[in-house]
Amino acid sequence: MTRLIFLGPPGAGKGTQAALLAKDCEVPHISTGDILRSAVTAGSELGQKADHYMSAGELVPDELILDLIEERLGQDDAQKGWLLDGFPRNVPQAEFLQKLLEQIEQPTDFVINLDVADDVIVARLLQRGRKDDEESVILNRLEVYRQQTEPLIEFYRNRQQLVSVDGNQTMDAVYADLKRLVME
C-alpha cells in the first residue's frame, strides 16, 4: 500500500508528480481542489456547504475541508492507498490528519517535500502564462507558503516522516527519484 503526502511550494510540480505516481501505484491522487469540485458536483451535504463559500468567492473553512478529506479517505478506492496533494496546508490541519489516519488505521508511509528554489519557481510559473501568474502575485504566493505551509516541513521532520526530493531537476528526473523512493 502507498500512502503519501506531497508538500512543496506552488509550482514545484506536486500535482504533476503525484498524478503520475498515483497512476503507477494504482491509488487515487487526492487533491483538495478535486475533492471540493467532486463534492459540489455530487451535491452531497458537504459539497453544498463548500459550494456556498466557493460561489461567494470565499475560502472554504478548514473545518469543512477536514470533513471532506475524512469523507474522501473513507471511500473504497482509498482503502488500498492514496497520495494527498495540497493537504495539509498548515500545522493544525496536519495534526488533525495525524489523528484521523490513526483513527481509520491508514498511517502515512512518508511525506515528500519537493524542494525547489524560489527563482526556479518564479521562472516556471511565469512560463505557464496564466493570468494570475505575474511575478508580484507569485512572490506573494511564495510568502504565504513560507508563513503557513513551510512549518509542515519541520512538523513532519520531527516525526521522522519527511523525505526531501530535489525538484530543481527535469520532470523525468524528479519522477525517477520519486519512483525509486516509493517502489523500494
Short mmCIF file of N, CA and C in Angstrom, two decimals:
data_model
loop_
_atom_site.label_atom_id
_atom_site.label_comp_id
_atom_site.label_asym_id
_atom_site.label_seq_id
_atom_site.Cartn_x
_atom_site.Cartn_y
_atom_site.Cartn_z
N MET A 1 0.83 -1.19 0.00
CA MET A 1 0.00 0.00 0.00
C MET A 1 0.87 1.25 0.00
N THR A 2 0.41 2.25 -0.69
CA THR A 2 1.14 3.52 -0.78
C THR A 2 0.28 4.62 -0.21
N ARG A 3 0.78 5.28 0.82
CA ARG A 3 0.08 6.42 1.42
C ARG A 3 1.10 7.55 1.59
N LEU A 4 1.01 8.55 0.72
CA LEU A 4 1.98 9.62 0.70
C LEU A 4 1.32 10.98 0.77
N ILE A 5 2.03 11.92 1.37
CA ILE A 5 1.61 13.32 1.38
C ILE A 5 2.68 14.10 0.61
N PHE A 6 2.24 14.94 -0.32
CA PHE A 6 3.16 15.78 -1.10
C PHE A 6 3.14 17.20 -0.57
N LEU A 7 4.33 17.73 -0.28
CA LEU A 7 4.50 19.12 0.11
C LEU A 7 5.42 19.81 -0.89
N GLY A 8 5.36 21.12 -0.90
CA GLY A 8 6.25 21.90 -1.75
C GLY A 8 5.57 23.19 -2.13
N PRO A 9 6.36 24.17 -2.53
CA PRO A 9 5.79 25.47 -2.88
C PRO A 9 4.96 25.40 -4.15
N PRO A 10 4.13 26.42 -4.40
CA PRO A 10 3.36 26.45 -5.65
C PRO A 10 4.33 26.41 -6.83
N GLY A 11 4.03 25.58 -7.81
CA GLY A 11 4.90 25.48 -8.98
C GLY A 11 6.01 24.45 -8.84
N ALA A 12 6.04 23.73 -7.72
CA ALA A 12 7.10 22.73 -7.51
C ALA A 12 6.85 21.48 -8.34
N GLY A 13 5.62 21.29 -8.81
CA GLY A 13 5.29 20.10 -9.59
C GLY A 13 4.59 19.01 -8.81
N LYS A 14 4.05 19.37 -7.64
CA LYS A 14 3.38 18.39 -6.78
C LYS A 14 2.27 17.66 -7.51
N GLY A 15 1.37 18.42 -8.12
CA GLY A 15 0.21 17.82 -8.79
C GLY A 15 0.61 16.91 -9.92
N THR A 16 1.54 17.36 -10.74
CA THR A 16 2.01 16.56 -11.87
C THR A 16 2.65 15.26 -11.40
N GLN A 17 3.57 15.38 -10.45
CA GLN A 17 4.29 14.20 -9.96
C GLN A 17 3.36 13.25 -9.21
N ALA A 18 2.47 13.80 -8.39
CA ALA A 18 1.54 12.96 -7.63
C ALA A 18 0.62 12.19 -8.57
N ALA A 19 0.15 12.85 -9.64
CA ALA A 19 -0.75 12.18 -10.59
C ALA A 19 -0.03 11.02 -11.29
N LEU A 20 1.21 11.25 -11.70
CA LEU A 20 1.99 10.18 -12.36
C LEU A 20 2.22 9.01 -11.41
N LEU A 21 2.62 9.33 -10.20
CA LEU A 21 2.94 8.29 -9.22
C LEU A 21 1.68 7.52 -8.80
N ALA A 22 0.58 8.23 -8.64
CA ALA A 22 -0.68 7.57 -8.28
C ALA A 22 -1.08 6.56 -9.34
N LYS A 23 -0.89 6.92 -10.59
CA LYS A 23 -1.23 6.01 -11.69
C LYS A 23 -0.37 4.75 -11.62
N ASP A 24 0.93 4.93 -11.43
CA ASP A 24 1.84 3.77 -11.34
C ASP A 24 1.56 2.91 -10.12
N CYS A 25 1.20 3.54 -9.02
CA CYS A 25 0.94 2.80 -7.77
C CYS A 25 -0.51 2.29 -7.69
N GLU A 26 -1.33 2.71 -8.67
CA GLU A 26 -2.74 2.32 -8.73
C GLU A 26 -3.51 2.70 -7.46
N VAL A 27 -3.29 3.95 -7.04
CA VAL A 27 -4.02 4.51 -5.91
C VAL A 27 -4.54 5.88 -6.33
N PRO A 28 -5.57 6.40 -5.65
CA PRO A 28 -6.10 7.71 -6.04
C PRO A 28 -5.16 8.86 -5.69
N HIS A 29 -5.11 9.83 -6.59
CA HIS A 29 -4.41 11.10 -6.35
C HIS A 29 -5.48 12.04 -5.80
N ILE A 30 -5.34 12.41 -4.55
CA ILE A 30 -6.36 13.20 -3.88
C ILE A 30 -5.84 14.62 -3.67
N SER A 31 -6.48 15.57 -4.35
CA SER A 31 -6.13 16.97 -4.14
C SER A 31 -7.36 17.68 -3.58
N THR A 32 -7.12 18.67 -2.73
CA THR A 32 -8.25 19.36 -2.11
C THR A 32 -9.14 20.01 -3.17
N GLY A 33 -8.54 20.56 -4.22
CA GLY A 33 -9.34 21.17 -5.29
C GLY A 33 -10.27 20.17 -5.94
N ASP A 34 -9.74 18.96 -6.23
CA ASP A 34 -10.56 17.92 -6.84
C ASP A 34 -11.67 17.47 -5.90
N ILE A 35 -11.34 17.35 -4.61
CA ILE A 35 -12.34 16.93 -3.62
C ILE A 35 -13.49 17.94 -3.58
N LEU A 36 -13.13 19.22 -3.54
CA LEU A 36 -14.16 20.27 -3.49
C LEU A 36 -15.05 20.21 -4.72
N ARG A 37 -14.43 20.12 -5.90
CA ARG A 37 -15.22 20.09 -7.15
C ARG A 37 -16.11 18.84 -7.20
N SER A 38 -15.58 17.69 -6.80
CA SER A 38 -16.36 16.45 -6.81
C SER A 38 -17.54 16.51 -5.85
N ALA A 39 -17.29 17.04 -4.65
CA ALA A 39 -18.36 17.12 -3.65
C ALA A 39 -19.46 18.06 -4.12
N VAL A 40 -19.08 19.17 -4.76
CA VAL A 40 -20.08 20.11 -5.28
C VAL A 40 -20.88 19.46 -6.40
N THR A 41 -20.18 18.79 -7.32
CA THR A 41 -20.85 18.11 -8.45
C THR A 41 -21.80 17.02 -7.95
N ALA A 42 -21.34 16.27 -6.94
CA ALA A 42 -22.17 15.18 -6.39
C ALA A 42 -23.37 15.71 -5.62
N GLY A 43 -23.29 16.98 -5.21
CA GLY A 43 -24.40 17.56 -4.48
C GLY A 43 -24.54 17.05 -3.06
N SER A 44 -23.45 16.49 -2.52
CA SER A 44 -23.51 15.98 -1.14
C SER A 44 -23.73 17.15 -0.18
N GLU A 45 -24.08 16.83 1.05
CA GLU A 45 -24.32 17.89 2.04
C GLU A 45 -23.06 18.74 2.21
N LEU A 46 -21.90 18.07 2.31
CA LEU A 46 -20.65 18.82 2.44
C LEU A 46 -20.36 19.62 1.18
N GLY A 47 -20.68 19.04 0.03
CA GLY A 47 -20.48 19.74 -1.24
C GLY A 47 -21.32 21.00 -1.34
N GLN A 48 -22.55 20.92 -0.86
CA GLN A 48 -23.43 22.09 -0.88
C GLN A 48 -22.89 23.20 0.03
N LYS A 49 -22.37 22.79 1.19
CA LYS A 49 -21.76 23.78 2.09
C LYS A 49 -20.55 24.42 1.43
N ALA A 50 -19.70 23.60 0.81
CA ALA A 50 -18.49 24.12 0.14
C ALA A 50 -18.88 25.06 -0.99
N ASP A 51 -19.91 24.69 -1.75
CA ASP A 51 -20.35 25.49 -2.89
C ASP A 51 -20.79 26.88 -2.43
N HIS A 52 -21.42 26.94 -1.28
CA HIS A 52 -21.86 28.22 -0.73
C HIS A 52 -20.66 29.18 -0.60
N TYR A 53 -19.56 28.68 -0.02
CA TYR A 53 -18.37 29.52 0.16
C TYR A 53 -17.70 29.82 -1.18
N MET A 54 -17.56 28.80 -2.02
CA MET A 54 -16.87 28.97 -3.30
C MET A 54 -17.63 29.95 -4.20
N SER A 55 -18.95 29.85 -4.23
CA SER A 55 -19.77 30.75 -5.06
C SER A 55 -19.65 32.20 -4.62
N ALA A 56 -19.40 32.38 -3.33
CA ALA A 56 -19.26 33.74 -2.79
C ALA A 56 -17.82 34.24 -2.93
N GLY A 57 -16.95 33.40 -3.49
CA GLY A 57 -15.55 33.78 -3.66
C GLY A 57 -14.76 33.75 -2.37
N GLU A 58 -15.27 33.01 -1.38
CA GLU A 58 -14.60 32.93 -0.08
C GLU A 58 -13.80 31.63 0.02
N LEU A 59 -12.83 31.63 0.94
CA LEU A 59 -12.10 30.40 1.21
C LEU A 59 -13.00 29.42 1.94
N VAL A 60 -12.89 28.16 1.59
CA VAL A 60 -13.65 27.12 2.29
C VAL A 60 -12.97 26.93 3.65
N PRO A 61 -13.72 27.02 4.75
CA PRO A 61 -13.12 26.91 6.08
C PRO A 61 -12.43 25.55 6.31
N ASP A 62 -11.37 25.59 7.13
CA ASP A 62 -10.61 24.38 7.47
C ASP A 62 -11.52 23.24 7.91
N GLU A 63 -12.47 23.54 8.78
CA GLU A 63 -13.35 22.52 9.33
C GLU A 63 -14.06 21.73 8.23
N LEU A 64 -14.52 22.45 7.21
CA LEU A 64 -15.22 21.81 6.10
C LEU A 64 -14.24 21.00 5.24
N ILE A 65 -13.06 21.54 4.99
CA ILE A 65 -12.03 20.82 4.23
C ILE A 65 -11.69 19.52 4.96
N LEU A 66 -11.54 19.60 6.28
CA LEU A 66 -11.19 18.42 7.08
C LEU A 66 -12.29 17.36 6.97
N ASP A 67 -13.54 17.77 7.01
CA ASP A 67 -14.66 16.83 6.86
C ASP A 67 -14.63 16.17 5.47
N LEU A 68 -14.33 16.97 4.45
CA LEU A 68 -14.27 16.43 3.09
C LEU A 68 -13.12 15.43 2.93
N ILE A 69 -11.97 15.73 3.54
CA ILE A 69 -10.83 14.81 3.50
C ILE A 69 -11.20 13.50 4.18
N GLU A 70 -11.84 13.60 5.34
CA GLU A 70 -12.24 12.41 6.07
C GLU A 70 -13.21 11.57 5.22
N GLU A 71 -14.17 12.23 4.59
CA GLU A 71 -15.13 11.54 3.74
C GLU A 71 -14.42 10.86 2.57
N ARG A 72 -13.45 11.57 1.95
CA ARG A 72 -12.75 11.03 0.77
C ARG A 72 -11.87 9.83 1.14
N LEU A 73 -11.18 9.90 2.27
CA LEU A 73 -10.32 8.78 2.68
C LEU A 73 -11.13 7.55 3.09
N GLY A 74 -12.42 7.76 3.36
CA GLY A 74 -13.29 6.64 3.70
C GLY A 74 -13.85 5.90 2.50
N GLN A 75 -13.66 6.44 1.30
CA GLN A 75 -14.20 5.80 0.10
C GLN A 75 -13.40 4.54 -0.26
N ASP A 76 -14.07 3.63 -0.96
CA ASP A 76 -13.49 2.32 -1.26
C ASP A 76 -12.14 2.38 -1.95
N ASP A 77 -12.00 3.25 -2.96
CA ASP A 77 -10.75 3.26 -3.72
C ASP A 77 -9.55 3.74 -2.90
N ALA A 78 -9.79 4.41 -1.77
CA ALA A 78 -8.70 4.91 -0.93
C ALA A 78 -8.24 3.88 0.10
N GLN A 79 -8.90 2.74 0.16
CA GLN A 79 -8.55 1.76 1.17
C GLN A 79 -7.23 1.06 0.87
N LYS A 80 -6.84 1.06 -0.40
CA LYS A 80 -5.56 0.41 -0.75
C LYS A 80 -4.40 1.40 -0.86
N GLY A 81 -4.68 2.66 -0.53
CA GLY A 81 -3.63 3.68 -0.53
C GLY A 81 -4.11 4.96 -1.18
N TRP A 82 -3.27 6.00 -1.11
CA TRP A 82 -3.61 7.31 -1.65
C TRP A 82 -2.38 8.21 -1.68
N LEU A 83 -2.48 9.27 -2.47
CA LEU A 83 -1.48 10.33 -2.50
C LEU A 83 -2.22 11.64 -2.25
N LEU A 84 -1.87 12.32 -1.17
CA LEU A 84 -2.50 13.60 -0.84
C LEU A 84 -1.66 14.74 -1.38
N ASP A 85 -2.29 15.64 -2.10
CA ASP A 85 -1.61 16.77 -2.72
C ASP A 85 -2.38 18.03 -2.37
N GLY A 86 -1.71 18.98 -1.71
CA GLY A 86 -2.37 20.23 -1.35
C GLY A 86 -3.04 20.18 0.01
N PHE A 87 -2.82 19.11 0.73
CA PHE A 87 -3.35 18.98 2.08
C PHE A 87 -2.42 18.07 2.86
N PRO A 88 -2.05 18.42 4.06
CA PRO A 88 -2.44 19.59 4.82
C PRO A 88 -1.70 20.84 4.36
N ARG A 89 -2.29 22.00 4.67
CA ARG A 89 -1.67 23.28 4.30
C ARG A 89 -1.08 24.01 5.51
N ASN A 90 -1.38 23.52 6.70
CA ASN A 90 -0.83 24.16 7.91
C ASN A 90 -0.74 23.11 9.02
N VAL A 91 -0.06 23.47 10.11
CA VAL A 91 0.17 22.51 11.20
C VAL A 91 -1.13 22.03 11.85
N PRO A 92 -2.12 22.90 12.12
CA PRO A 92 -3.37 22.37 12.70
C PRO A 92 -4.03 21.32 11.79
N GLN A 93 -4.01 21.52 10.47
CA GLN A 93 -4.55 20.52 9.56
C GLN A 93 -3.74 19.23 9.64
N ALA A 94 -2.42 19.34 9.76
CA ALA A 94 -1.55 18.16 9.85
C ALA A 94 -1.84 17.38 11.14
N GLU A 95 -2.05 18.11 12.22
CA GLU A 95 -2.38 17.45 13.48
C GLU A 95 -3.71 16.71 13.38
N PHE A 96 -4.70 17.35 12.75
CA PHE A 96 -5.99 16.70 12.53
C PHE A 96 -5.81 15.45 11.67
N LEU A 97 -5.04 15.57 10.60
CA LEU A 97 -4.83 14.45 9.69
C LEU A 97 -4.16 13.28 10.41
N GLN A 98 -3.16 13.57 11.25
CA GLN A 98 -2.49 12.51 12.02
C GLN A 98 -3.52 11.73 12.85
N LYS A 99 -4.39 12.46 13.55
CA LYS A 99 -5.41 11.82 14.39
C LYS A 99 -6.38 11.00 13.54
N LEU A 100 -6.80 11.58 12.42
CA LEU A 100 -7.73 10.89 11.54
C LEU A 100 -7.11 9.59 11.00
N LEU A 101 -5.86 9.66 10.55
CA LEU A 101 -5.21 8.48 9.98
C LEU A 101 -5.01 7.38 11.02
N GLU A 102 -4.74 7.79 12.27
CA GLU A 102 -4.65 6.80 13.35
C GLU A 102 -6.02 6.16 13.58
N GLN A 103 -7.04 6.97 13.58
CA GLN A 103 -8.41 6.52 13.81
C GLN A 103 -8.86 5.51 12.75
N ILE A 104 -8.57 5.80 11.48
CA ILE A 104 -9.01 4.92 10.40
C ILE A 104 -7.95 3.89 10.02
N GLU A 105 -6.89 3.85 10.82
CA GLU A 105 -5.80 2.87 10.64
C GLU A 105 -5.22 2.90 9.23
N GLN A 106 -4.89 4.13 8.77
CA GLN A 106 -4.24 4.33 7.48
C GLN A 106 -3.02 5.23 7.68
N PRO A 107 -1.96 4.72 8.30
CA PRO A 107 -0.80 5.58 8.56
C PRO A 107 -0.10 6.01 7.26
N THR A 108 0.49 7.19 7.30
CA THR A 108 1.26 7.71 6.17
C THR A 108 2.57 6.96 6.06
N ASP A 109 2.94 6.56 4.84
CA ASP A 109 4.26 5.94 4.63
C ASP A 109 5.34 6.98 4.87
N PHE A 110 5.25 8.09 4.17
CA PHE A 110 6.11 9.23 4.41
C PHE A 110 5.58 10.45 3.69
N VAL A 111 6.21 11.58 3.97
CA VAL A 111 5.82 12.86 3.42
C VAL A 111 6.93 13.31 2.49
N ILE A 112 6.58 13.59 1.25
CA ILE A 112 7.57 14.00 0.26
C ILE A 112 7.54 15.51 0.10
N ASN A 113 8.69 16.12 0.32
CA ASN A 113 8.83 17.56 0.11
C ASN A 113 9.59 17.78 -1.19
N LEU A 114 8.92 18.37 -2.18
CA LEU A 114 9.60 18.73 -3.42
C LEU A 114 10.30 20.06 -3.17
N ASP A 115 11.60 19.99 -3.07
CA ASP A 115 12.41 21.15 -2.73
C ASP A 115 12.85 21.87 -4.00
N VAL A 116 12.35 23.08 -4.18
CA VAL A 116 12.64 23.86 -5.40
C VAL A 116 12.98 25.30 -4.99
N ALA A 117 14.06 25.82 -5.56
CA ALA A 117 14.49 27.19 -5.27
C ALA A 117 13.46 28.20 -5.77
N ASP A 118 13.34 29.31 -5.05
CA ASP A 118 12.36 30.33 -5.40
C ASP A 118 12.52 30.85 -6.83
N ASP A 119 13.78 31.08 -7.27
CA ASP A 119 13.97 31.61 -8.63
C ASP A 119 13.49 30.63 -9.69
N VAL A 120 13.62 29.34 -9.42
CA VAL A 120 13.13 28.31 -10.35
C VAL A 120 11.59 28.32 -10.36
N ILE A 121 10.99 28.45 -9.17
CA ILE A 121 9.53 28.52 -9.06
C ILE A 121 8.99 29.70 -9.87
N VAL A 122 9.58 30.87 -9.66
CA VAL A 122 9.12 32.07 -10.35
C VAL A 122 9.21 31.87 -11.86
N ALA A 123 10.34 31.35 -12.33
CA ALA A 123 10.53 31.12 -13.78
C ALA A 123 9.49 30.13 -14.31
N ARG A 124 9.27 29.04 -13.59
CA ARG A 124 8.28 28.03 -14.03
C ARG A 124 6.89 28.62 -14.13
N LEU A 125 6.49 29.35 -13.09
CA LEU A 125 5.14 29.88 -13.07
C LEU A 125 4.94 30.98 -14.10
N LEU A 126 5.96 31.77 -14.35
CA LEU A 126 5.86 32.80 -15.40
C LEU A 126 5.71 32.15 -16.77
N GLN A 127 6.33 30.99 -16.97
CA GLN A 127 6.24 30.29 -18.26
C GLN A 127 4.85 29.72 -18.50
N ARG A 128 4.13 29.40 -17.42
CA ARG A 128 2.78 28.84 -17.59
C ARG A 128 1.86 29.82 -18.29
N GLY A 129 2.08 31.10 -18.04
CA GLY A 129 1.29 32.13 -18.73
C GLY A 129 -0.13 32.30 -18.26
N ARG A 130 -0.45 31.84 -17.06
CA ARG A 130 -1.80 32.08 -16.54
C ARG A 130 -1.93 33.53 -16.11
N LYS A 131 -3.16 34.04 -16.12
CA LYS A 131 -3.32 35.46 -15.79
C LYS A 131 -2.96 35.79 -14.35
N ASP A 132 -3.07 34.81 -13.43
CA ASP A 132 -2.69 35.08 -12.03
C ASP A 132 -1.23 34.76 -11.77
N ASP A 133 -0.47 34.46 -12.83
CA ASP A 133 0.94 34.13 -12.68
C ASP A 133 1.84 35.29 -13.11
N GLU A 134 1.63 36.45 -12.50
CA GLU A 134 2.57 37.54 -12.72
C GLU A 134 3.50 37.56 -11.52
N GLU A 135 4.69 38.12 -11.70
CA GLU A 135 5.73 37.98 -10.69
C GLU A 135 5.33 38.44 -9.29
N SER A 136 4.64 39.56 -9.16
CA SER A 136 4.27 40.05 -7.83
C SER A 136 3.31 39.07 -7.14
N VAL A 137 2.39 38.49 -7.91
CA VAL A 137 1.43 37.52 -7.36
C VAL A 137 2.17 36.25 -6.95
N ILE A 138 3.09 35.80 -7.78
CA ILE A 138 3.88 34.60 -7.49
C ILE A 138 4.68 34.80 -6.20
N LEU A 139 5.34 35.94 -6.09
CA LEU A 139 6.15 36.21 -4.89
C LEU A 139 5.27 36.26 -3.64
N ASN A 140 4.06 36.79 -3.77
CA ASN A 140 3.13 36.81 -2.64
C ASN A 140 2.71 35.38 -2.27
N ARG A 141 2.41 34.56 -3.27
CA ARG A 141 2.03 33.17 -3.00
C ARG A 141 3.16 32.42 -2.31
N LEU A 142 4.40 32.69 -2.72
CA LEU A 142 5.56 32.06 -2.08
C LEU A 142 5.68 32.52 -0.62
N GLU A 143 5.41 33.78 -0.36
CA GLU A 143 5.48 34.30 1.00
C GLU A 143 4.40 33.65 1.87
N VAL A 144 3.20 33.53 1.34
CA VAL A 144 2.11 32.86 2.07
C VAL A 144 2.50 31.41 2.35
N TYR A 145 3.10 30.75 1.35
CA TYR A 145 3.55 29.37 1.53
C TYR A 145 4.58 29.30 2.67
N ARG A 146 5.55 30.20 2.65
CA ARG A 146 6.61 30.20 3.68
C ARG A 146 6.01 30.36 5.08
N GLN A 147 5.02 31.24 5.20
CA GLN A 147 4.43 31.50 6.51
C GLN A 147 3.53 30.37 6.98
N GLN A 148 2.67 29.86 6.09
CA GLN A 148 1.64 28.92 6.52
C GLN A 148 2.00 27.46 6.33
N THR A 149 2.62 27.14 5.20
CA THR A 149 2.81 25.73 4.86
C THR A 149 4.20 25.21 5.18
N GLU A 150 5.22 26.06 5.04
CA GLU A 150 6.58 25.59 5.29
C GLU A 150 6.79 25.00 6.69
N PRO A 151 6.10 25.50 7.74
CA PRO A 151 6.26 24.88 9.06
C PRO A 151 5.92 23.37 9.07
N LEU A 152 5.18 22.90 8.07
CA LEU A 152 4.88 21.47 7.98
C LEU A 152 6.15 20.64 7.76
N ILE A 153 7.14 21.24 7.11
CA ILE A 153 8.39 20.52 6.87
C ILE A 153 9.00 20.12 8.21
N GLU A 154 9.06 21.06 9.13
CA GLU A 154 9.61 20.77 10.46
C GLU A 154 8.70 19.81 11.22
N PHE A 155 7.38 19.99 11.10
CA PHE A 155 6.40 19.12 11.75
C PHE A 155 6.65 17.66 11.38
N TYR A 156 6.79 17.39 10.08
CA TYR A 156 6.99 16.00 9.64
C TYR A 156 8.43 15.53 9.84
N ARG A 157 9.38 16.44 9.78
CA ARG A 157 10.78 16.06 10.05
C ARG A 157 10.90 15.57 11.49
N ASN A 158 10.25 16.27 12.42
CA ASN A 158 10.29 15.88 13.83
C ASN A 158 9.67 14.51 14.07
N ARG A 159 8.81 14.08 13.17
CA ARG A 159 8.16 12.76 13.28
C ARG A 159 8.87 11.70 12.43
N GLN A 160 10.05 12.05 11.91
CA GLN A 160 10.83 11.16 11.04
C GLN A 160 10.03 10.64 9.85
N GLN A 161 9.17 11.48 9.30
CA GLN A 161 8.35 11.08 8.16
C GLN A 161 8.73 11.81 6.87
N LEU A 162 9.59 12.83 6.98
CA LEU A 162 9.88 13.70 5.84
C LEU A 162 11.01 13.16 4.98
N VAL A 163 10.78 13.17 3.67
CA VAL A 163 11.81 12.86 2.68
C VAL A 163 11.81 13.99 1.67
N SER A 164 12.96 14.64 1.49
CA SER A 164 13.05 15.73 0.51
C SER A 164 13.58 15.20 -0.80
N VAL A 165 12.99 15.68 -1.88
CA VAL A 165 13.40 15.31 -3.23
C VAL A 165 13.76 16.60 -3.96
N ASP A 166 14.86 16.59 -4.67
CA ASP A 166 15.32 17.76 -5.41
C ASP A 166 14.39 18.02 -6.58
N GLY A 167 13.59 19.06 -6.47
CA GLY A 167 12.65 19.41 -7.53
C GLY A 167 13.23 20.34 -8.58
N ASN A 168 14.53 20.67 -8.45
CA ASN A 168 15.19 21.54 -9.42
C ASN A 168 15.66 20.78 -10.65
N GLN A 169 15.27 19.53 -10.79
CA GLN A 169 15.66 18.70 -11.92
C GLN A 169 14.55 18.71 -12.98
N THR A 170 14.81 18.00 -14.07
CA THR A 170 13.77 17.85 -15.09
C THR A 170 12.62 17.05 -14.49
N MET A 171 11.46 17.17 -15.10
CA MET A 171 10.28 16.44 -14.63
C MET A 171 10.56 14.94 -14.58
N ASP A 172 11.23 14.41 -15.62
CA ASP A 172 11.53 12.98 -15.68
C ASP A 172 12.50 12.56 -14.58
N ALA A 173 13.49 13.40 -14.29
CA ALA A 173 14.47 13.07 -13.24
C ALA A 173 13.82 13.07 -11.86
N VAL A 174 12.94 14.04 -11.62
CA VAL A 174 12.22 14.09 -10.34
C VAL A 174 11.36 12.83 -10.21
N TYR A 175 10.66 12.48 -11.28
CA TYR A 175 9.80 11.30 -11.24
C TYR A 175 10.61 10.03 -10.99
N ALA A 176 11.78 9.93 -11.62
CA ALA A 176 12.64 8.75 -11.39
C ALA A 176 13.05 8.66 -9.92
N ASP A 177 13.39 9.80 -9.32
CA ASP A 177 13.73 9.80 -7.89
C ASP A 177 12.55 9.37 -7.03
N LEU A 178 11.36 9.88 -7.36
CA LEU A 178 10.16 9.53 -6.60
C LEU A 178 9.84 8.04 -6.73
N LYS A 179 9.96 7.55 -7.94
CA LYS A 179 9.64 6.14 -8.18
C LYS A 179 10.60 5.22 -7.41
N ARG A 180 11.88 5.58 -7.42
CA ARG A 180 12.87 4.81 -6.65
C ARG A 180 12.51 4.81 -5.17
N LEU A 181 12.13 5.96 -4.69
CA LEU A 181 11.79 6.13 -3.28
C LEU A 181 10.58 5.28 -2.88
N VAL A 182 9.55 5.31 -3.70
CA VAL A 182 8.29 4.65 -3.38
C VAL A 182 8.33 3.16 -3.67
N MET A 183 9.00 2.77 -4.73
CA MET A 183 8.98 1.37 -5.14
C MET A 183 9.98 0.51 -4.39
N GLU A 184 10.86 1.13 -3.59
CA GLU A 184 11.85 0.35 -2.85
C GLU A 184 11.23 -0.37 -1.68
#
